Amino acid sequence: MKSTLRALALWSVIFSVPFFLIELSFLLSPFSVFPTWSLYLLTSILGFSVIIATSDFRIGFFSNLEGAVIATVFYVWAGNYLLQRVGNMPAVMASNAALTSVVTKSITLYVFSLLGNLVAFLVSGII
Amino acid sequence: MKSLLKRSGFLIGISALIAVNLVIQIVRFNSYTLFMKGLNLDVSVTALHKTATSVDVDFLFNLSTNEKDVHAFVSGIQFLLTIGKVDLGYHPIVGAQDMMGSFERGKFRYKTTINFSGDQMVNLLKYLGKKKMSYKAYVEIHVVQGKNDMRSVPLFSGYVREAFK
């Protein structure tokens, strides 16, 4: 029980890093090398790979959820900081950094990584 | 430990891909903001041709910025002129095929002739040389980075330099 909790906390923190990075890439999406739809695909692959990495359904699923929450909290701070720091930021990014937009975007991203989770459940279950 | 690394290799690879993309995004964002912040417009009158019914005035637009390597072009200028406190009208300036020219080493030059007639001509000839001509210019700038064309329309205002005779 205790080791499971420890693994869960560790993997949540580890997973929050790439999730935070992908949220930031959505904030600066007009400057992205890849088109925006492929960023959603990358999020799904991220959700897939966290299940493969943990090799435990419960830990993978919940660390995905918790990592998304941790990353979103940091993203709200980072987004608001950017919004105040860069005054003449284009309107696209200004609206991307607004709080409601942050929350809905994070939920959308979580749903995409959940899709990756489900695919990983199926794949690893079959194998 | 080794199997953990093997299992999480996929996660690390995807994270690295996202991180590299993010670094490129930040670099592009930085050069874009420096480009837009450093923009400076200088408008001058280079020549004046009078006829019986109208006046043709040659305007020279000089846009410059400090960020020299950004690929950008201008598609139009919305130009509003006043002399003293008298309105000289709104003059939209568009190039052929929505393109007036692109920035070369951080500089953009465009020469155009604006025709004034009727009341505008009368006011222009009345106040020219006595009062300052001031402008507001909405310049449509397209910054191209990768496949993205970012259009923005900053407003510039100031006095027109008189550089003729």
PDB file of C-alpha atoms in Angstrom:
ATOM      1  CA  MET A   1       0.000   0.000   0.000  1.00  0.00           C
ATOM      2  CA  LYS A   2       2.718   2.414   1.061  1.00  0.00           C
ATOM      3  CA  SER A   3       4.981   1.598  -1.892  1.00  0.00           C
ATOM      4  CA  THR A   4       2.046   2.006  -4.282  1.00  0.00           C
ATOM      5  CA  LEU A   5       1.342   5.460  -2.878  1.00  0.00           C
ATOM      6  CA  ARG A   6       5.015   6.380  -3.131  1.00  0.00           C
ATOM      7  CA  ALA A   7       5.168   5.205  -6.746  1.00  0.00           C
ATOM      8  CA  LEU A   8       1.945   7.093  -7.487  1.00  0.00           C
ATOM      9  CA  ALA A   9       3.302  10.364  -6.048  1.00  0.00           C
ATOM     10  CA  LEU A  10       6.592   9.948  -7.907  1.00  0.00           C
ATOM     11  CA  TRP A  11       4.991   9.157 -11.262  1.00  0.00           C
ATOM     12  CA  SER A  12       2.500  12.037 -10.862  1.00  0.00           C
ATOM     13  CA  VAL A  13       5.356  14.492 -10.452  1.00  0.00           C
ATOM     14  CA  ILE A  14       7.263  12.922 -13.359  1.00  0.00           C
ATOM     15  CA  PHE A  15       4.216  12.990 -15.630  1.00  0.00           C
ATOM     16  CA  SER A  16       3.351  16.587 -14.729  1.00  0.00           C
ATOM     17  CA  VAL A  17       6.552  17.776 -16.465  1.00  0.00           C
ATOM     18  CA  PRO A  18       5.715  16.698 -20.056  1.00  0.00           C
ATOM     19  CA  PHE A  19       2.058  17.645 -19.497  1.00  0.00           C
ATOM     20  CA  PHE A  20       3.151  21.134 -18.440  1.00  0.00           C
ATOM     21  CA  LEU A  21       5.378  21.366 -21.519  1.00  0.00           C
ATOM     22  CA  ILE A  22       2.539  20.408 -23.853  1.00  0.00           C
ATOM     23  CA  GLU A  23       0.260  22.976 -22.206  1.00  0.00           C
ATOM     24  CA  LEU A  24       2.930  25.618 -22.816  1.00  0.00           C
ATOM     25  CA  SER A  25       3.185  24.511 -26.448  1.00  0.00           C
ATOM     26  CA  PHE A  26      -0.537  25.148 -26.776  1.00  0.00           C
ATOM     27  CA  LEU A  27      -0.038  28.602 -25.247  1.00  0.00           C
ATOM     28  CA  LEU A  28       2.509  29.413 -27.972  1.00  0.00           C
ATOM     29  CA  SER A  29       0.748  27.368 -30.662  1.00  0.00           C
ATOM     30  CA  PRO A  30       1.019  30.059 -33.401  1.00  0.00           C
ATOM     31  CA  PHE A  31       4.793  29.520 -33.332  1.00  0.00           C
ATOM     32  CA  SER A  32       4.740  25.728 -33.353  1.00  0.00           C
ATOM     33  CA  VAL A  33       6.784  23.657 -35.810  1.00  0.00           C
ATOM     34  CA  PHE A  34       4.131  20.925 -35.842  1.00  0.00           C
ATOM     35  CA  PRO A  35       0.529  21.769 -36.717  1.00  0.00           C
ATOM     36  CA  THR A  36      -1.896  22.028 -33.797  1.00  0.00           C
ATOM     37  CA  TRP A  37      -3.684  18.712 -34.468  1.00  0.00           C
ATOM     38  CA  SER A  38      -0.386  16.845 -34.103  1.00  0.00           C
ATOM     39  CA  LEU A  39       0.035  18.376 -30.629  1.00  0.00           C
ATOM     40  CA  TYR A  40      -3.228  16.627 -29.645  1.00  0.00           C
ATOM     41  CA  LEU A  41      -1.813  13.414 -31.099  1.00  0.00           C
ATOM     42  CA  LEU A  42       1.363  13.892 -29.056  1.00  0.00           C
ATOM     43  CA  THR A  43      -0.810  14.262 -25.934  1.00  0.00           C
ATOM     44  CA  SER A  44      -2.507  10.946 -26.689  1.00  0.00           C
ATOM     45  CA  ILE A  45       0.859   9.256 -27.200  1.00  0.00           C
ATOM     46  CA  LEU A  46       1.963  10.754 -23.874  1.00  0.00           C
ATOM     47  CA  GLY A  47      -1.056   9.161 -22.162  1.00  0.00           C
ATOM     48  CA  PHE A  48      -0.212   5.887 -23.888  1.00  0.00           C
ATOM     49  CA  SER A  49       3.439   5.961 -22.856  1.00  0.00           C
ATOM     50  CA  VAL A  50       2.768   6.676 -19.169  1.00  0.00           C
ATOM     51  CA  ILE A  51       0.792   3.407 -18.878  1.00  0.00           C
ATOM     52  CA  ILE A  52       3.605   1.539 -20.647  1.00  0.00           C
ATOM     53  CA  ALA A  53       6.239   3.191 -18.427  1.00  0.00           C
ATOM     54  CA  THR A  54       4.513   2.406 -15.123  1.00  0.00           C
ATOM     55  CA  SER A  55       3.337  -1.032 -16.307  1.00  0.00           C
ATOM     56  CA  ASP A  56       0.555  -0.780 -13.712  1.00  0.00           C
ATOM     57  CA  PHE A  57      -2.958   0.263 -14.689  1.00  0.00           C
ATOM     58  CA  ARG A  58      -3.866   1.956 -11.425  1.00  0.00           C
ATOM     59  CA  ILE A  59      -0.605   3.866 -11.022  1.00  0.00           C
ATOM     60  CA  GLY A  60      -0.535   4.872 -14.697  1.00  0.00           C
ATOM     61  CA  PHE A  61      -4.139   6.045 -14.780  1.00  0.00           C
ATOM     62  CA  PHE A  62      -4.042   8.020 -11.537  1.00  0.00           C
ATOM     63  CA  SER A  63      -0.596   9.507 -12.111  1.00  0.00           C
ATOM     64  CA  ASN A  64      -1.901  10.752 -15.439  1.00  0.00           C
ATOM     65  CA  LEU A  65      -4.849  12.421 -13.676  1.00  0.00           C
ATOM     66  CA  GLU A  66      -2.770  13.868 -10.851  1.00  0.00           C
ATOM     67  CA  GLY A  67       0.018  14.967 -13.166  1.00  0.00           C
ATOM     68  CA  ALA A  68      -2.543  16.850 -15.255  1.00  0.00           C
ATOM     69  CA  VAL A  69      -3.843  18.626 -12.144  1.00  0.00           C
ATOM     70  CA  ILE A  70      -0.349  19.551 -10.904  1.00  0.00           C
ATOM     71  CA  ALA A  71       0.676  20.795 -14.358  1.00  0.00           C
ATOM     72  CA  THR A  72      -2.521  22.860 -14.664  1.00  0.00           C
ATOM     73  CA  VAL A  73      -1.877  24.624 -11.354  1.00  0.00           C
ATOM     74  CA  PHE A  74       1.600  25.609 -12.533  1.00  0.00           C
ATOM     75  CA  TYR A  75       0.247  26.516 -15.947  1.00  0.00           C
ATOM     76  CA  VAL A  76      -2.257  28.982 -14.446  1.00  0.00           C
ATOM     77  CA  TRP A  77       0.629  30.727 -12.701  1.00  0.00           C
ATOM     78  CA  ALA A  78       2.915  30.649 -15.732  1.00  0.00           C
ATOM     79  CA  GLY A  79       0.126  31.820 -18.046  1.00  0.00           C
ATOM     80  CA  ASN A  80      -0.847  34.740 -15.829  1.00  0.00           C
ATOM     81  CA  TYR A  81       2.801  35.708 -15.375  1.00  0.00           C
ATOM     82  CA  LEU A  82       3.331  35.703 -19.145  1.00  0.00           C
ATOM     83  CA  LEU A  83       0.141  37.696 -19.705  1.00  0.00           C
ATOM     84  CA  GLN A  84       1.291  40.443 -17.333  1.00  0.00           C
ATOM     85  CA  ARG A  85       4.940  40.356 -18.365  1.00  0.00           C
ATOM     86  CA  VAL A  86       4.517  40.533 -22.131  1.00  0.00           C
ATOM     87  CA  GLY A  87       2.183  43.480 -22.501  1.00  0.00           C
ATOM     88  CA  ASN A  88       1.716  43.649 -26.250  1.00  0.00           C
ATOM     89  CA  MET A  89       1.293  39.935 -26.722  1.00  0.00           C
ATOM     90  CA  PRO A  90      -0.924  39.043 -29.693  1.00  0.00           C
ATOM     91  CA  ALA A  91      -4.588  38.524 -28.942  1.00  0.00           C
ATOM     92  CA  VAL A  92      -4.402  34.806 -29.671  1.00  0.00           C
ATOM     93  CA  MET A  93      -1.981  34.145 -26.868  1.00  0.00           C
ATOM     94  CA  ALA A  94      -3.661  36.598 -24.537  1.00  0.00           C
ATOM     95  CA  SER A  95      -6.884  34.608 -24.836  1.00  0.00           C
ATOM     96  CA  ASN A  96      -4.951  31.330 -24.516  1.00  0.00           C
ATOM     97  CA  ALA A  97      -3.563  32.471 -21.174  1.00  0.00           C
ATOM     98  CA  ALA A  98      -6.932  33.484 -19.702  1.00  0.00           C
ATOM     99  CA  LEU A  99      -8.074  31.366 -16.752  1.00  0.00           C
ATOM    100  CA  THR A 100     -11.247  29.800 -18.188  1.00  0.00           C
ATOM    101  CA  SER A 101      -9.385  28.986 -21.368  1.00  0.00           C
ATOM    102  CA  VAL A 102      -6.583  27.373 -19.336  1.00  0.00           C
ATOM    103  CA  VAL A 103      -9.032  25.145 -17.471  1.00  0.00           C
ATOM    104  CA  THR A 104     -11.006  24.058 -20.546  1.00  0.00           C
ATOM    105  CA  LYS A 105      -7.799  23.481 -22.514  1.00  0.00           C
ATOM    106  CA  SER A 106      -6.354  21.351 -19.701  1.00  0.00           C
ATOM    107  CA  ILE A 107      -9.533  19.271 -19.474  1.00  0.00           C
ATOM    108  CA  THR A 108      -9.460  18.765 -23.240  1.00  0.00           C
ATOM    109  CA  LEU A 109      -5.837  17.704 -23.083  1.00  0.00           C
ATOM    110  CA  TYR A 110      -6.587  15.329 -20.219  1.00  0.00           C
ATOM    111  CA  VAL A 111      -9.341  13.733 -22.296  1.00  0.00           C
ATOM    112  CA  PHE A 112      -6.846  13.183 -25.111  1.00  0.00           C
ATOM    113  CA  SER A 113      -4.272  11.623 -22.809  1.00  0.00           C
ATOM    114  CA  LEU A 114      -7.125   9.504 -21.350  1.00  0.00           C
ATOM    115  CA  LEU A 115      -7.709   8.230 -24.862  1.00  0.00           C
ATOM    116  CA  GLY A 116      -4.043   7.220 -24.952  1.00  0.00           C
ATOM    117  CA  ASN A 117      -4.512   5.500 -21.578  1.00  0.00           C
ATOM    118  CA  LEU A 118      -7.440   3.476 -22.883  1.00  0.00           C
ATOM    119  CA  VAL A 119      -5.506   2.406 -25.982  1.00  0.00           C
ATOM    120  CA  ALA A 120      -2.614   1.358 -23.733  1.00  0.00           C
ATOM    121  CA  PHE A 121      -5.025  -0.663 -21.531  1.00  0.00           C
ATOM    122  CA  LEU A 122      -6.201  -2.553 -24.592  1.00  0.00           C
ATOM    123  CA  VAL A 123      -2.762  -3.079 -26.094  1.00  0.00           C
ATOM    124  CA  SER A 124      -1.077  -4.226 -22.888  1.00  0.00           C
ATOM    125  CA  GLY A 125      -4.134  -6.381 -22.012  1.00  0.00           C
ATOM    126  CA  ILE A 126      -3.931  -8.203 -25.314  1.00  0.00           C
ATOM    127  CA  ILE A 127      -0.174  -8.676 -25.059  1.00  0.00           C
TER     128      ILE A 127
ATOM    129  CA  MET B   1      16.267  -0.369 -13.065  1.00  0.00           C
ATOM    130  CA  LYS B   2      17.233  -1.221 -16.621  1.00  0.00           C
ATOM    131  CA  SER B   3      13.736  -2.482 -17.441  1.00  0.00           C
ATOM    132  CA  LEU B   4      12.281   0.716 -15.980  1.00  0.00           C
ATOM    133  CA  LEU B   5      14.446   2.753 -18.311  1.00  0.00           C
ATOM    134  CA  LYS B   6      13.432   0.535 -21.208  1.00  0.00           C
ATOM    135  CA  ARG B   7       9.742   0.895 -20.395  1.00  0.00           C
ATOM    136  CA  SER B   8       9.908   4.654 -19.910  1.00  0.00           C
ATOM    137  CA  GLY B   9      12.006   5.233 -23.029  1.00  0.00           C
ATOM    138  CA  PHE B  10       8.861   6.004 -24.981  1.00  0.00           C
ATOM    139  CA  LEU B  11       7.786   8.590 -22.404  1.00  0.00           C
ATOM    140  CA  ILE B  12      11.232  10.208 -22.428  1.00  0.00           C
ATOM    141  CA  GLY B  13      11.331  10.317 -26.228  1.00  0.00           C
ATOM    142  CA  ILE B  14       7.921  11.965 -26.530  1.00  0.00           C
ATOM    143  CA  SER B  15       8.793  14.440 -23.764  1.00  0.00           C
ATOM    144  CA  ALA B  16      12.033  15.328 -25.556  1.00  0.00           C
ATOM    145  CA  LEU B  17      10.130  15.898 -28.807  1.00  0.00           C
ATOM    146  CA  ILE B  18       7.680  18.212 -27.023  1.00  0.00           C
ATOM    147  CA  ALA B  19      10.534  20.028 -25.273  1.00  0.00           C
ATOM    148  CA  VAL B  20      12.445  20.628 -28.519  1.00  0.00           C
ATOM    149  CA  ASN B  21       9.299  21.973 -30.180  1.00  0.00           C
ATOM    150  CA  LEU B  22       8.674  24.215 -27.168  1.00  0.00           C
ATOM    151  CA  VAL B  23      12.209  25.622 -27.287  1.00  0.00           C
ATOM    152  CA  ILE B  24      11.765  26.475 -30.995  1.00  0.00           C
ATOM    153  CA  GLN B  25       8.397  28.065 -30.166  1.00  0.00           C
ATOM    154  CA  ILE B  26       9.946  30.233 -27.446  1.00  0.00           C
ATOM    155  CA  VAL B  27      12.779  31.350 -29.753  1.00  0.00           C
ATOM    156  CA  ARG B  28      10.292  32.262 -32.495  1.00  0.00           C
ATOM    157  CA  PHE B  29       8.009  34.031 -30.003  1.00  0.00           C
ATOM    158  CA  ASN B  30      10.984  36.035 -28.745  1.00  0.00           C
ATOM    159  CA  SER B  31      12.121  37.137 -32.198  1.00  0.00           C
ATOM    160  CA  TYR B  32       8.507  37.968 -33.112  1.00  0.00           C
ATOM    161  CA  THR B  33       8.012  40.211 -30.071  1.00  0.00           C
ATOM    162  CA  LEU B  34      11.395  41.905 -30.646  1.00  0.00           C
ATOM    163  CA  PHE B  35      10.424  42.492 -34.280  1.00  0.00           C
ATOM    164  CA  MET B  36       7.070  44.028 -33.362  1.00  0.00           C
ATOM    165  CA  LYS B  37       8.473  46.116 -30.493  1.00  0.00           C
ATOM    166  CA  GLY B  38      11.289  47.553 -32.602  1.00  0.00           C
ATOM    167  CA  LEU B  39       9.067  48.678 -35.473  1.00  0.00           C
ATOM    168  CA  ASN B  40       9.413  52.302 -36.437  1.00  0.00           C
ATOM    169  CA  LEU B  41       7.609  54.189 -39.205  1.00  0.00           C
ATOM    170  CA  ASP B  42       8.888  57.285 -40.953  1.00  0.00           C
ATOM    171  CA  VAL B  43       6.639  59.032 -43.499  1.00  0.00           C
ATOM    172  CA  SER B  44       7.890  61.802 -45.714  1.00  0.00           C
ATOM    173  CA  VAL B  45       6.620  63.847 -48.650  1.00  0.00           C
ATOM    174  CA  THR B  46       9.088  63.737 -51.513  1.00  0.00           C
ATOM    175  CA  ALA B  47       7.350  65.640 -54.288  1.00  0.00           C
ATOM    176  CA  LEU B  48       4.294  67.736 -55.059  1.00  0.00           C
ATOM    177  CA  HIS B  49       2.625  68.097 -58.452  1.00  0.00           C
ATOM    178  CA  LYS B  50      -0.057  70.733 -58.848  1.00  0.00           C
ATOM    179  CA  THR B  51      -2.656  70.763 -61.600  1.00  0.00           C
ATOM    180  CA  ALA B  52      -5.754  72.888 -62.023  1.00  0.00           C
ATOM    181  CA  THR B  53      -8.143  70.470 -60.332  1.00  0.00           C
ATOM    182  CA  SER B  54      -5.989  68.324 -58.073  1.00  0.00           C
ATOM    183  CA  VAL B  55      -2.696  67.896 -56.251  1.00  0.00           C
ATOM    184  CA  ASP B  56      -0.585  64.742 -56.493  1.00  0.00           C
ATOM    185  CA  VAL B  57       1.626  64.186 -53.471  1.00  0.00           C
ATOM    186  CA  ASP B  58       4.382  61.569 -53.409  1.00  0.00           C
ATOM    187  CA  PHE B  59       4.696  59.851 -50.030  1.00  0.00           C
ATOM    188  CA  LEU B  60       7.607  57.673 -48.968  1.00  0.00           C
ATOM    189  CA  PHE B  61       7.042  55.087 -46.237  1.00  0.00           C
ATOM    190  CA  ASN B  62      10.091  53.833 -44.368  1.00  0.00           C
ATOM    191  CA  LEU B  63       9.531  50.994 -41.910  1.00  0.00           C
ATOM    192  CA  SER B  64      12.487  49.750 -39.923  1.00  0.00           C
ATOM    193  CA  THR B  65      13.099  47.315 -37.084  1.00  0.00           C
ATOM    194  CA  ASN B  66      16.063  45.981 -35.161  1.00  0.00           C
ATOM    195  CA  GLU B  67      15.318  42.288 -35.695  1.00  0.00           C
ATOM    196  CA  LYS B  68      16.813  41.762 -39.156  1.00  0.00           C
ATOM    197  CA  ASP B  69      16.356  38.054 -39.855  1.00  0.00           C
ATOM    198  CA  VAL B  70      12.582  37.798 -39.503  1.00  0.00           C
ATOM    199  CA  HIS B  71      10.735  37.113 -42.736  1.00  0.00           C
ATOM    200  CA  ALA B  72       7.860  39.592 -42.965  1.00  0.00           C
ATOM    201  CA  PHE B  73       5.875  41.455 -45.561  1.00  0.00           C
ATOM    202  CA  VAL B  74       3.369  44.305 -45.693  1.00  0.00           C
ATOM    203  CA  SER B  75       0.001  43.890 -47.425  1.00  0.00           C
ATOM    204  CA  GLY B  76      -1.612  47.277 -46.910  1.00  0.00           C
ATOM    205  CA  ILE B  77      -1.577  50.612 -45.148  1.00  0.00           C
ATOM    206  CA  GLN B  78      -4.658  52.431 -43.898  1.00  0.00           C
ATOM    207  CA  PHE B  79      -3.524  56.015 -43.978  1.00  0.00           C
ATOM    208  CA  LEU B  80      -5.325  58.914 -42.271  1.00  0.00           C
ATOM    209  CA  LEU B  81      -4.024  62.425 -42.740  1.00  0.00           C
ATOM    210  CA  THR B  82      -4.716  65.718 -41.013  1.00  0.00           C
ATOM    211  CA  ILE B  83      -3.093  69.095 -41.442  1.00  0.00           C
ATOM    212  CA  GLY B  84      -3.391  71.458 -38.513  1.00  0.00           C
ATOM    213  CA  LYS B  85      -6.815  70.441 -37.280  1.00  0.00           C
ATOM    214  CA  VAL B  86      -8.297  69.919 -40.722  1.00  0.00           C
ATOM    215  CA  ASP B  87      -9.047  66.436 -41.976  1.00  0.00           C
ATOM    216  CA  LEU B  88      -7.330  65.417 -45.194  1.00  0.00           C
ATOM    217  CA  GLY B  89      -9.193  62.148 -45.546  1.00  0.00           C
ATOM    218  CA  TYR B  90      -8.640  58.422 -45.384  1.00  0.00           C
ATOM    219  CA  HIS B  91      -6.388  56.869 -48.010  1.00  0.00           C
ATOM    220  CA  PRO B  92      -6.183  53.075 -48.198  1.00  0.00           C
ATOM    221  CA  ILE B  93      -2.970  51.950 -49.852  1.00  0.00           C
ATOM    222  CA  VAL B  94      -2.824  48.412 -51.208  1.00  0.00           C
ATOM    223  CA  GLY B  95      -0.239  46.769 -53.374  1.00  0.00           C
ATOM    224  CA  ALA B  96      -0.728  44.414 -56.284  1.00  0.00           C
ATOM    225  CA  GLN B  97      -2.104  41.014 -55.173  1.00  0.00           C
ATOM    226  CA  ASP B  98      -2.295  42.065 -51.517  1.00  0.00           C
ATOM    227  CA  MET B  99       1.455  42.510 -51.335  1.00  0.00           C
ATOM    228  CA  MET B 100       3.287  45.788 -51.053  1.00  0.00           C
ATOM    229  CA  GLY B 101       6.718  44.354 -50.498  1.00  0.00           C
ATOM    230  CA  SER B 102       8.738  42.511 -47.910  1.00  0.00           C
ATOM    231  CA  PHE B 103      11.296  43.476 -45.308  1.00  0.00           C
ATOM    232  CA  GLU B 104      14.891  43.318 -46.485  1.00  0.00           C
ATOM    233  CA  ARG B 105      17.419  43.241 -43.616  1.00  0.00           C
ATOM    234  CA  GLY B 106      14.850  44.834 -41.315  1.00  0.00           C
ATOM    235  CA  LYS B 107      13.897  47.609 -43.719  1.00  0.00           C
ATOM    236  CA  PHE B 108      10.817  48.260 -45.831  1.00  0.00           C
ATOM    237  CA  ARG B 109      10.423  51.121 -48.329  1.00  0.00           C
ATOM    238  CA  TYR B 110       7.311  52.010 -50.280  1.00  0.00           C
ATOM    239  CA  LYS B 111       6.625  54.968 -52.513  1.00  0.00           C
ATOM    240  CA  THR B 112       3.135  55.987 -53.506  1.00  0.00           C
ATOM    241  CA  THR B 113       1.224  58.937 -54.880  1.00  0.00           C
ATOM    242  CA  ILE B 114      -1.929  60.202 -53.219  1.00  0.00           C
ATOM    243  CA  ASN B 115      -4.307  62.400 -55.141  1.00  0.00           C
ATOM    244  CA  PHE B 116      -6.080  65.259 -53.355  1.00  0.00           C
ATOM    245  CA  SER B 117      -8.953  67.114 -54.925  1.00  0.00           C
ATOM    246  CA  GLY B 118     -11.863  69.338 -53.951  1.00  0.00           C
ATOM    247  CA  ASP B 119     -11.919  70.539 -50.330  1.00  0.00           C
ATOM    248  CA  GLN B 120      -8.915  68.409 -49.436  1.00  0.00           C
ATOM    249  CA  MET B 121      -6.837  70.124 -52.125  1.00  0.00           C
ATOM    250  CA  VAL B 122      -7.916  73.557 -50.953  1.00  0.00           C
ATOM    251  CA  ASN B 123      -7.059  72.809 -47.320  1.00  0.00           C
ATOM    252  CA  LEU B 124      -3.758  71.182 -48.254  1.00  0.00           C
ATOM    253  CA  LEU B 125      -2.565  74.167 -50.283  1.00  0.00           C
ATOM    254  CA  LYS B 126      -3.832  76.588 -47.663  1.00  0.00           C
ATOM    255  CA  TYR B 127      -1.955  75.075 -44.727  1.00  0.00           C
ATOM    256  CA  LEU B 128       1.045  73.395 -46.375  1.00  0.00           C
ATOM    257  CA  GLY B 129       4.292  74.782 -44.997  1.00  0.00           C
ATOM    258  CA  LYS B 130       2.461  76.682 -42.256  1.00  0.00           C
ATOM    259  CA  LYS B 131       1.107  73.831 -40.170  1.00  0.00           C
ATOM    260  CA  LYS B 132       2.386  70.351 -39.535  1.00  0.00           C
ATOM    261  CA  MET B 133       0.867  67.446 -41.370  1.00  0.00           C
ATOM    262  CA  SER B 134       0.153  64.552 -39.038  1.00  0.00           C
ATOM    263  CA  TYR B 135      -0.782  60.973 -39.838  1.00  0.00           C
ATOM    264  CA  LYS B 136      -2.236  57.816 -38.388  1.00  0.00           C
ATOM    265  CA  ALA B 137      -1.217  54.665 -40.201  1.00  0.00           C
ATOM    266  CA  TYR B 138      -2.552  51.159 -39.623  1.00  0.00           C
ATOM    267  CA  VAL B 139       0.073  48.953 -41.249  1.00  0.00           C
ATOM    268  CA  GLU B 140      -0.917  45.359 -42.043  1.00  0.00           C
ATOM    269  CA  ILE B 141       2.176  43.321 -41.251  1.00  0.00           C
ATOM    270  CA  HIS B 142       2.469  39.591 -41.905  1.00  0.00           C
ATOM    271  CA  VAL B 143       5.243  37.792 -40.045  1.00  0.00           C
ATOM    272  CA  VAL B 144       5.959  34.400 -41.582  1.00  0.00           C
ATOM    273  CA  GLN B 145       7.456  31.741 -39.339  1.00  0.00           C
ATOM    274  CA  GLY B 146       7.437  28.200 -40.616  1.00  0.00           C
ATOM    275  CA  LYS B 147       4.031  27.692 -42.187  1.00  0.00           C
ATOM    276  CA  ASN B 148       2.313  30.272 -40.009  1.00  0.00           C
ATOM    277  CA  ASP B 149       1.481  33.718 -41.316  1.00  0.00           C
ATOM    278  CA  MET B 150       0.830  35.984 -38.354  1.00  0.00           C
ATOM    279  CA  ARG B 151      -1.053  39.090 -39.400  1.00  0.00           C
ATOM    280  CA  SER B 152      -1.197  42.074 -37.117  1.00  0.00           C
ATOM    281  CA  VAL B 153      -2.133  45.672 -37.654  1.00  0.00           C
ATOM    282  CA  PRO B 154      -0.150  48.016 -35.415  1.00  0.00           C
ATOM    283  CA  LEU B 155      -1.012  51.710 -35.354  1.00  0.00           C
ATOM    284  CA  PHE B 156       1.654  54.309 -35.965  1.00  0.00           C
ATOM    285  CA  SER B 157       1.140  58.044 -35.630  1.00  0.00           C
ATOM    286  CA  GLY B 158       3.321  61.084 -35.959  1.00  0.00           C
ATOM    287  CA  TYR B 159       4.207  63.999 -38.199  1.00  0.00           C
ATOM    288  CA  VAL B 160       4.922  63.748 -41.903  1.00  0.00           C
ATOM    289  CA  ARG B 161       8.414  64.962 -42.764  1.00  0.00           C
ATOM    290  CA  GLU B 162       8.515  67.424 -45.613  1.00  0.00           C
ATOM    291  CA  ALA B 163      11.492  66.478 -47.737  1.00  0.00           C
ATOM    292  CA  PHE B 164      10.854  68.321 -50.986  1.00  0.00           C
ATOM    293  CA  LYS B 165      12.711  71.308 -52.414  1.00  0.00           C
TER     294      LYS B 165
END
